[in-house]
mmCIF file of C-alpha atoms in Angstrom:
data_model
loop_
_atom_site.group_PDB
_atom_site.id
_atom_site.type_symbol
_atom_site.label_atom_id
_atom_site.label_comp_id
_atom_site.label_asym_id
_atom_site.label_seq_id
_atom_site.Cartn_x
_atom_site.Cartn_y
_atom_site.Cartn_z
ATOM 1 C CA MET A 15 0.000 0.000 0.000
ATOM 2 C CA ASN A 16 1.437 3.368 -1.011
ATOM 3 C CA ARG A 17 1.213 6.501 1.100
ATOM 4 C CA ARG A 18 -1.832 7.864 -0.784
ATOM 5 C CA GLN A 19 -3.768 4.596 -0.392
ATOM 6 C CA PHE A 20 -2.790 4.366 3.268
ATOM 7 C CA THR A 21 -3.916 7.930 3.957
ATOM 8 C CA LYS A 22 -7.216 7.396 2.127
ATOM 9 C CA THR A 23 -7.899 4.160 4.009
ATOM 10 C CA ALA A 24 -7.005 5.738 7.333
ATOM 11 C CA ILE A 25 -9.319 8.683 6.724
ATOM 12 C CA SER A 26 -12.182 6.371 5.712
ATOM 13 C CA SER A 27 -11.652 4.191 8.775
ATOM 14 C CA ALA A 28 -11.551 7.203 11.067
ATOM 15 C CA ALA A 29 -14.754 8.593 9.525
ATOM 16 C CA ALA A 30 -16.497 5.236 9.927
ATOM 17 C CA LEU A 31 -15.311 4.952 13.528
ATOM 18 C CA THR A 32 -16.568 8.465 14.286
ATOM 19 C CA PHE A 33 -19.935 7.660 12.687
ATOM 20 C CA TYR A 34 -20.471 4.475 14.680
ATOM 21 C CA ARG A 35 -19.286 6.129 17.895
ATOM 22 C CA THR A 36 -21.846 8.880 17.297
ATOM 23 C CA ILE A 37 -24.617 6.320 16.773
ATOM 24 C CA ALA A 38 -23.548 4.370 19.869
ATOM 25 C CA LEU A 39 -23.366 7.529 21.954
ATOM 26 C CA ALA A 40 -26.820 8.636 20.807
ATOM 27 C CA ALA A 41 -28.281 5.234 21.690
ATOM 28 C CA SER A 42 -26.478 5.242 25.027
ATOM 29 C CA LYS A 43 -27.752 8.702 25.916
ATOM 30 C CA TYR A 44 -31.284 7.708 24.953
ATOM 31 C CA MET A 45 -31.310 4.558 27.068
ATOM 32 C CA ASN A 46 -29.692 6.477 29.920
ATOM 33 C CA ILE A 47 -32.571 8.923 30.132
ATOM 34 C CA PRO A 48 -33.470 9.115 33.835
ATOM 35 C CA LEU A 49 -36.369 6.790 34.619
ATOM 36 C CA GLY A 50 -39.418 8.363 36.234
ATOM 37 C CA PHE A 51 -42.587 7.285 37.987
ATOM 38 C CA GLN A 52 -46.127 8.632 37.983
ATOM 39 C CA SER A 53 -47.259 9.673 41.454
ATOM 40 C CA TRP A 54 -50.900 8.548 41.025
ATOM 41 C CA SER A 55 -50.295 4.902 41.868
ATOM 42 C CA VAL A 56 -48.393 5.727 45.087
ATOM 43 C CA LYS A 57 -50.541 8.676 46.175
ATOM 44 C CA ASP A 58 -51.655 6.970 49.400
ATOM 45 C CA ARG A 59 -48.056 6.384 50.435
ATOM 46 C CA LEU A 60 -47.104 9.927 49.468
ATOM 47 C CA GLY A 61 -49.989 11.279 51.532
ATOM 48 C CA LYS A 62 -48.807 9.419 54.636
ATOM 49 C CA ASP A 63 -45.084 10.121 54.193
ATOM 50 C CA PHE A 64 -44.252 12.443 51.325
ATOM 51 C CA SER A 65 -40.490 12.739 51.766
ATOM 52 C CA GLY A 66 -40.032 9.128 52.911
ATOM 53 C CA THR A 67 -41.893 7.692 49.902
ATOM 54 C CA LEU A 68 -39.925 9.882 47.510
ATOM 55 C CA LYS A 69 -36.683 8.561 48.985
ATOM 56 C CA THR A 70 -37.962 4.991 48.718
ATOM 57 C CA MET A 71 -38.661 5.502 45.021
ATOM 58 C CA ALA A 72 -35.251 7.105 44.510
ATOM 59 C CA ASP A 73 -33.598 4.121 46.209
ATOM 60 C CA MET A 74 -35.264 1.848 43.638
ATOM 61 C CA GLY A 75 -33.497 3.749 40.879
ATOM 62 C CA TYR A 76 -36.107 6.323 39.887
ATOM 63 C CA LYS A 77 -34.826 9.826 39.171
ATOM 64 C CA LEU A 78 -37.981 11.650 38.075
ATOM 65 C CA ILE A 79 -41.469 12.078 39.449
ATOM 66 C CA GLU A 80 -44.526 13.171 37.511
ATOM 67 C CA LEU A 81 -46.889 14.897 39.901
ATOM 68 C CA CYS A 82 -50.641 15.340 39.825
ATOM 69 C CA SER A 83 -51.712 18.937 40.408
ATOM 70 C CA PRO A 84 -52.596 19.518 44.082
ATOM 71 C CA ALA A 85 -55.365 21.919 43.073
ATOM 72 C CA GLY A 86 -56.914 19.719 40.410
ATOM 73 C CA TYR A 87 -56.484 16.477 42.334
ATOM 74 C CA LYS A 88 -57.237 17.707 45.840
ATOM 75 C CA ASP A 89 -60.192 15.314 46.138
ATOM 76 C CA SER A 90 -58.345 12.445 44.456
ATOM 77 C CA GLY A 91 -55.508 11.888 46.898
ATOM 78 C CA PHE A 92 -53.296 14.959 46.486
ATOM 79 C CA GLY A 93 -55.052 17.342 48.849
ATOM 80 C CA PHE A 94 -52.174 16.882 51.318
ATOM 81 C CA LEU A 95 -49.988 18.995 49.001
ATOM 82 C CA GLN A 96 -52.437 21.844 48.559
ATOM 83 C CA GLY A 97 -51.396 23.678 51.710
ATOM 84 C CA MET A 98 -47.683 23.253 50.984
ATOM 85 C CA PRO A 99 -45.949 26.118 49.128
ATOM 86 C CA ALA A 100 -44.651 25.089 45.716
ATOM 87 C CA ALA A 101 -41.115 25.954 46.802
ATOM 88 C CA ASN A 102 -41.399 23.453 49.663
ATOM 89 C CA ILE A 103 -42.746 20.755 47.338
ATOM 90 C CA LYS A 104 -39.811 21.313 44.995
ATOM 91 C CA ARG A 105 -37.299 21.254 47.850
ATOM 92 C CA THR A 106 -38.711 18.020 49.255
ATOM 93 C CA ILE A 107 -38.558 16.369 45.838
ATOM 94 C CA GLU A 108 -34.988 17.488 45.237
ATOM 95 C CA ASP A 109 -33.864 16.544 48.754
ATOM 96 C CA ALA A 110 -34.928 12.983 47.902
ATOM 97 C CA GLY A 111 -32.658 13.047 44.852
ATOM 98 C CA LEU A 112 -35.509 13.458 42.360
ATOM 99 C CA HIS A 113 -36.592 16.036 39.790
ATOM 100 C CA CYS A 114 -40.124 16.883 38.638
ATOM 101 C CA PRO A 115 -40.239 17.795 34.928
ATOM 102 C CA SER A 116 -43.941 17.043 34.383
ATOM 103 C CA CYS A 117 -47.361 17.169 36.019
ATOM 104 C CA HIS A 118 -50.904 16.094 35.218
ATOM 105 C CA PHE A 119 -53.506 18.851 35.221
ATOM 106 C CA GLY A 120 -57.253 18.625 34.823
ATOM 107 C CA PHE A 121 -58.712 20.045 31.612
ATOM 108 C CA ALA A 122 -60.371 22.954 33.465
ATOM 109 C CA GLU A 123 -57.051 23.854 35.064
ATOM 110 C CA LEU A 124 -55.567 24.372 31.615
ATOM 111 C CA THR A 125 -58.513 26.325 30.267
ATOM 112 C CA ASP A 126 -60.267 28.141 33.132
ATOM 113 C CA HIS A 127 -57.302 28.444 35.521
ATOM 114 C CA ILE A 128 -54.361 28.507 33.146
ATOM 115 C CA ASP A 129 -52.446 31.332 34.852
ATOM 116 C CA GLU A 130 -52.496 29.624 38.262
ATOM 117 C CA SER A 131 -51.489 26.322 36.700
ATOM 118 C CA ILE A 132 -48.570 27.863 34.830
ATOM 119 C CA ALA A 133 -47.405 29.640 37.984
ATOM 120 C CA PHE A 134 -47.391 26.347 39.909
ATOM 121 C CA ALA A 135 -45.527 24.518 37.140
ATOM 122 C CA LYS A 136 -42.857 27.198 36.886
ATOM 123 C CA ALA A 137 -42.392 27.304 40.664
ATOM 124 C CA ILE A 138 -41.688 23.552 40.673
ATOM 125 C CA GLY A 139 -39.323 23.884 37.703
ATOM 126 C CA MET A 140 -41.358 21.842 35.220
ATOM 127 C CA SER A 141 -40.864 21.743 31.483
ATOM 128 C CA GLN A 142 -44.088 19.848 30.649
ATOM 129 C CA MET A 143 -47.747 20.411 31.537
ATOM 130 C CA VAL A 144 -49.912 17.414 30.642
ATOM 131 C CA CYS A 145 -53.688 17.410 30.270
ATOM 132 C CA SER A 146 -54.778 14.186 31.922
ATOM 133 C CA SER A 147 -58.180 13.931 30.231
ATOM 134 C CA PHE A 148 -60.892 15.915 28.493
ATOM 135 C CA GLY A 149 -63.490 14.204 30.650
ATOM 136 C CA ILE A 150 -65.675 13.413 27.636
ATOM 137 C CA PRO A 151 -68.135 10.551 28.331
ATOM 138 C CA LYS A 152 -68.362 7.379 26.264
ATOM 139 C CA THR A 153 -71.368 8.870 24.507
ATOM 140 C CA GLY A 154 -69.281 11.848 23.338
ATOM 141 C CA THR A 155 -69.389 12.849 19.683
ATOM 142 C CA ILE A 156 -66.559 13.597 17.278
ATOM 143 C CA PRO A 157 -67.379 17.357 17.351
ATOM 144 C CA GLN A 158 -67.099 17.277 21.165
ATOM 145 C CA TRP A 159 -63.622 15.766 20.958
ATOM 146 C CA GLN A 160 -62.580 18.266 18.302
ATOM 147 C CA ALA A 161 -63.875 21.212 20.330
ATOM 148 C CA ALA A 162 -61.884 20.049 23.358
ATOM 149 C CA VAL A 163 -58.744 19.746 21.223
ATOM 150 C CA ASP A 164 -59.239 23.306 19.997
ATOM 151 C CA LYS A 165 -59.407 24.566 23.588
ATOM 152 C CA LEU A 166 -56.210 22.774 24.544
ATOM 153 C CA ASN A 167 -54.467 24.117 21.440
ATOM 154 C CA THR A 168 -55.346 27.620 22.632
ATOM 155 C CA ALA A 169 -54.076 26.932 26.162
ATOM 156 C CA ALA A 170 -50.904 25.439 24.697
ATOM 157 C CA GLU A 171 -50.088 28.778 23.063
ATOM 158 C CA LYS A 172 -49.902 30.358 26.502
ATOM 159 C CA ILE A 173 -47.967 27.439 27.982
ATOM 160 C CA ARG A 174 -45.466 27.652 25.147
ATOM 161 C CA ALA A 175 -45.050 31.396 25.745
ATOM 162 C CA ALA A 176 -44.224 30.503 29.359
ATOM 163 C CA GLY A 177 -41.414 28.253 28.130
ATOM 164 C CA MET A 178 -43.067 24.867 28.618
ATOM 165 C CA GLN A 179 -44.471 22.050 26.500
ATOM 166 C CA THR A 180 -48.123 20.991 26.599
ATOM 167 C CA GLY A 181 -48.927 17.287 26.579
ATOM 168 C CA TYR A 182 -52.056 15.156 26.316
ATOM 169 C CA HIS A 183 -52.446 11.801 28.081
ATOM 170 C CA ASN A 184 -54.615 9.064 26.623
ATOM 171 C CA HIS A 185 -56.817 6.583 28.443
ATOM 172 C CA GLU A 186 -58.858 3.779 26.920
ATOM 173 C CA GLY A 187 -61.520 6.230 25.765
ATOM 174 C CA GLU A 188 -59.314 7.597 22.995
ATOM 175 C CA PHE A 189 -59.147 4.106 21.511
ATOM 176 C CA ALA A 190 -62.874 3.803 21.021
ATOM 177 C CA THR A 191 -64.481 4.147 17.594
ATOM 178 C CA VAL A 192 -67.157 6.745 16.876
ATOM 179 C CA ASP A 193 -68.852 6.962 13.488
ATOM 180 C CA GLY A 194 -66.254 4.572 12.111
ATOM 181 C CA GLN A 195 -63.355 6.743 13.272
ATOM 182 C CA LEU A 196 -60.783 5.921 15.951
ATOM 183 C CA ILE A 197 -60.887 8.845 18.360
ATOM 184 C CA TYR A 198 -57.099 8.800 18.793
ATOM 185 C CA ASP A 199 -56.598 9.429 15.084
ATOM 186 C CA VAL A 200 -59.262 12.133 15.128
ATOM 187 C CA ILE A 201 -57.565 14.122 17.877
ATOM 188 C CA MET A 202 -54.099 13.593 16.365
ATOM 189 C CA ALA A 203 -55.369 15.179 13.166
ATOM 190 C CA ARG A 204 -56.778 18.113 15.138
ATOM 191 C CA PHE A 205 -53.959 18.864 17.597
ATOM 192 C CA ASP A 206 -51.444 21.493 16.572
ATOM 193 C CA SER A 207 -48.311 19.338 16.439
ATOM 194 C CA ARG A 208 -46.138 22.358 17.254
ATOM 195 C CA LEU A 209 -47.991 23.035 20.472
ATOM 196 C CA VAL A 210 -49.279 19.735 21.875
ATOM 197 C CA LYS A 211 -47.263 16.538 22.198
ATOM 198 C CA MET A 212 -48.724 13.229 23.317
ATOM 199 C CA GLN A 213 -48.109 11.110 26.389
ATOM 200 C CA PHE A 214 -48.816 7.490 25.479
ATOM 201 C CA GLN A 215 -50.179 5.102 28.096
ATOM 202 C CA THR A 216 -49.043 1.559 27.319
ATOM 203 C CA GLU A 217 -51.991 0.067 29.221
ATOM 204 C CA VAL A 218 -54.009 0.182 25.994
ATOM 205 C CA ILE A 219 -52.154 -2.996 25.004
ATOM 206 C CA ASN A 220 -55.159 -4.561 26.768
ATOM 207 C CA LEU A 221 -57.293 -3.241 23.915
ATOM 208 C CA GLY A 222 -54.862 -4.505 21.308
ATOM 209 C CA TYR A 223 -53.055 -1.219 20.637
ATOM 210 C CA LYS A 224 -49.261 -0.986 20.790
ATOM 211 C CA ALA A 225 -47.362 2.192 21.618
ATOM 212 C CA SER A 226 -44.750 1.335 18.993
ATOM 213 C CA THR A 227 -47.414 1.452 16.276
ATOM 214 C CA TYR A 228 -48.295 5.047 17.120
ATOM 215 C CA PHE A 229 -44.723 6.209 17.735
ATOM 216 C CA THR A 230 -44.000 5.072 14.179
ATOM 217 C CA LYS A 231 -47.243 6.357 12.693
ATOM 218 C CA TYR A 232 -46.826 9.813 14.231
ATOM 219 C CA PRO A 233 -43.065 10.504 14.354
ATOM 220 C CA GLY A 234 -41.984 13.347 16.601
ATOM 221 C CA ARG A 235 -45.473 13.813 18.074
ATOM 222 C CA PHE A 236 -44.763 12.429 21.572
ATOM 223 C CA ILE A 237 -43.243 13.935 24.707
ATOM 224 C CA SER A 238 -43.475 11.069 27.205
ATOM 225 C CA SER A 239 -45.023 7.704 27.993
ATOM 226 C CA HIS A 240 -46.546 5.897 30.950
ATOM 227 C CA LEU A 241 -45.079 2.428 31.297
ATOM 228 C CA SER A 242 -46.938 -0.622 32.590
ATOM 229 C CA ASP A 243 -46.932 -4.248 31.487
ATOM 230 C CA TRP A 244 -49.743 -6.785 31.275
ATOM 231 C CA THR A 245 -50.340 -10.464 30.747
ATOM 232 C CA ALA A 246 -52.563 -11.816 27.981
ATOM 233 C CA ASP A 247 -55.416 -12.038 30.492
ATOM 234 C CA LYS A 248 -54.959 -8.339 31.464
ATOM 235 C CA LYS A 249 -53.169 -8.800 34.765
ATOM 236 C CA GLU A 250 -50.631 -6.111 35.665
ATOM 237 C CA VAL A 251 -47.071 -7.413 36.078
ATOM 238 C CA PRO A 252 -43.608 -5.802 36.359
ATOM 239 C CA ILE A 253 -42.184 -4.437 33.123
ATOM 240 C CA GLY A 254 -40.623 -7.247 31.129
ATOM 241 C CA LYS A 255 -42.949 -9.910 32.558
ATOM 242 C CA GLY A 256 -45.890 -9.239 30.257
ATOM 243 C CA ILE A 257 -46.754 -9.234 26.583
ATOM 244 C CA ILE A 258 -45.255 -5.868 25.545
ATOM 245 C CA ASP A 259 -42.123 -6.070 23.389
ATOM 246 C CA TRP A 260 -39.997 -3.504 25.220
ATOM 247 C CA LYS A 261 -37.071 -3.549 22.825
ATOM 248 C CA GLU A 262 -39.495 -2.689 20.035
ATOM 249 C CA PHE A 263 -41.098 -0.070 22.289
ATOM 250 C CA PHE A 264 -37.882 1.799 23.086
ATOM 251 C CA LYS A 265 -36.680 1.662 19.492
ATOM 252 C CA ALA A 266 -39.954 3.141 18.243
ATOM 253 C CA ALA A 267 -40.015 5.690 21.089
ATOM 254 C CA LYS A 268 -36.982 7.372 19.545
ATOM 255 C CA THR A 269 -38.961 7.803 16.331
ATOM 256 C CA GLY A 270 -41.896 9.141 18.318
ATOM 257 C CA GLY A 271 -39.701 11.742 20.009
ATOM 258 C CA VAL A 272 -40.351 10.530 23.562
ATOM 259 C CA LYS A 273 -38.319 12.474 26.130
ATOM 260 C CA ASN A 274 -39.479 10.969 29.429
ATOM 261 C CA PHE A 275 -40.666 7.589 30.691
ATOM 262 C CA PHE A 276 -42.872 7.370 33.779
ATOM 263 C CA VAL A 277 -43.602 3.942 35.232
ATOM 264 C CA GLU A 278 -47.173 3.740 36.558
ATOM 265 C CA MET A 279 -48.211 0.568 38.376
ATOM 266 C CA ASP A 280 -48.850 -1.018 41.750
ATOM 267 C CA PHE A 281 -46.143 -0.291 44.301
ATOM 268 C CA GLN A 282 -44.914 -3.882 44.524
ATOM 269 C CA ASN A 283 -44.044 -3.868 40.808
ATOM 270 C CA PHE A 284 -41.896 -0.734 40.765
ATOM 271 C CA LYS A 285 -38.573 -2.219 41.868
ATOM 272 C CA ASP A 286 -38.479 -5.117 39.388
ATOM 273 C CA SER A 287 -39.599 -2.771 36.623
ATOM 274 C CA ALA A 288 -36.738 -0.357 37.261
ATOM 275 C CA VAL A 289 -34.238 -3.245 37.250
ATOM 276 C CA TYR A 290 -35.576 -4.525 33.922
ATOM 277 C CA VAL A 291 -35.557 -1.151 32.164
ATOM 278 C CA LYS A 292 -32.038 -0.393 33.358
ATOM 279 C CA GLY A 293 -30.983 -3.818 32.081
ATOM 280 C CA LEU A 294 -32.091 -2.921 28.572
#
């Protein structure tokens, strides 16, 4: 090999090595995203011992918590936080070694009480404000769903101006069919993709719908996901013990644009779930 051939080969090899290192680093950073948990399923424990439960979750390997708004969920298990200043809530969370980037808010909080909700989110240091539900009944019509989407799009303008991202969380209701149309597809067509990102709840595997399908179908449209795993007969189990293909899930989540993962399940399943996800 002459000097020119050697130099050309060396440059090509170095470029290839740099490329594959970049890919490996990107994958590593993605899989090393801090794992979070949704506070809803441990609300009773949090109510009895807020700081102690946070530390317990941190000891399991969780780094993030997604709260439920004390004002919107005061009658659903989070009233114990309502009298606590936001600065104290933030300090307690951080003292446990956790960070709170996201919170669930009721629809009315993001439409009728948007200023108060934004103020609370900013005081905690959040980057995401997630609408937990529109509260539309099973008998709801397509125009009702579309009207609700329009209202959240409007609220999202204000949330974006405040420096945060608006999200929308699905339940089983969004995977019902009305007039031959899947509601989830209807609202995805209506949401302003610049303003509202989705939070996918994997529990809808029980209805036959996979998160990976929608991450791929709607690339870049997701901000986070709630993680839970289920058996074929719809029994909740730790992540990795059920029917969800988690390698497929995490691969597709990159396409979907998912930034945060929040495990949501019974307390006894949290530890094994964290071990499994870290093992991936």
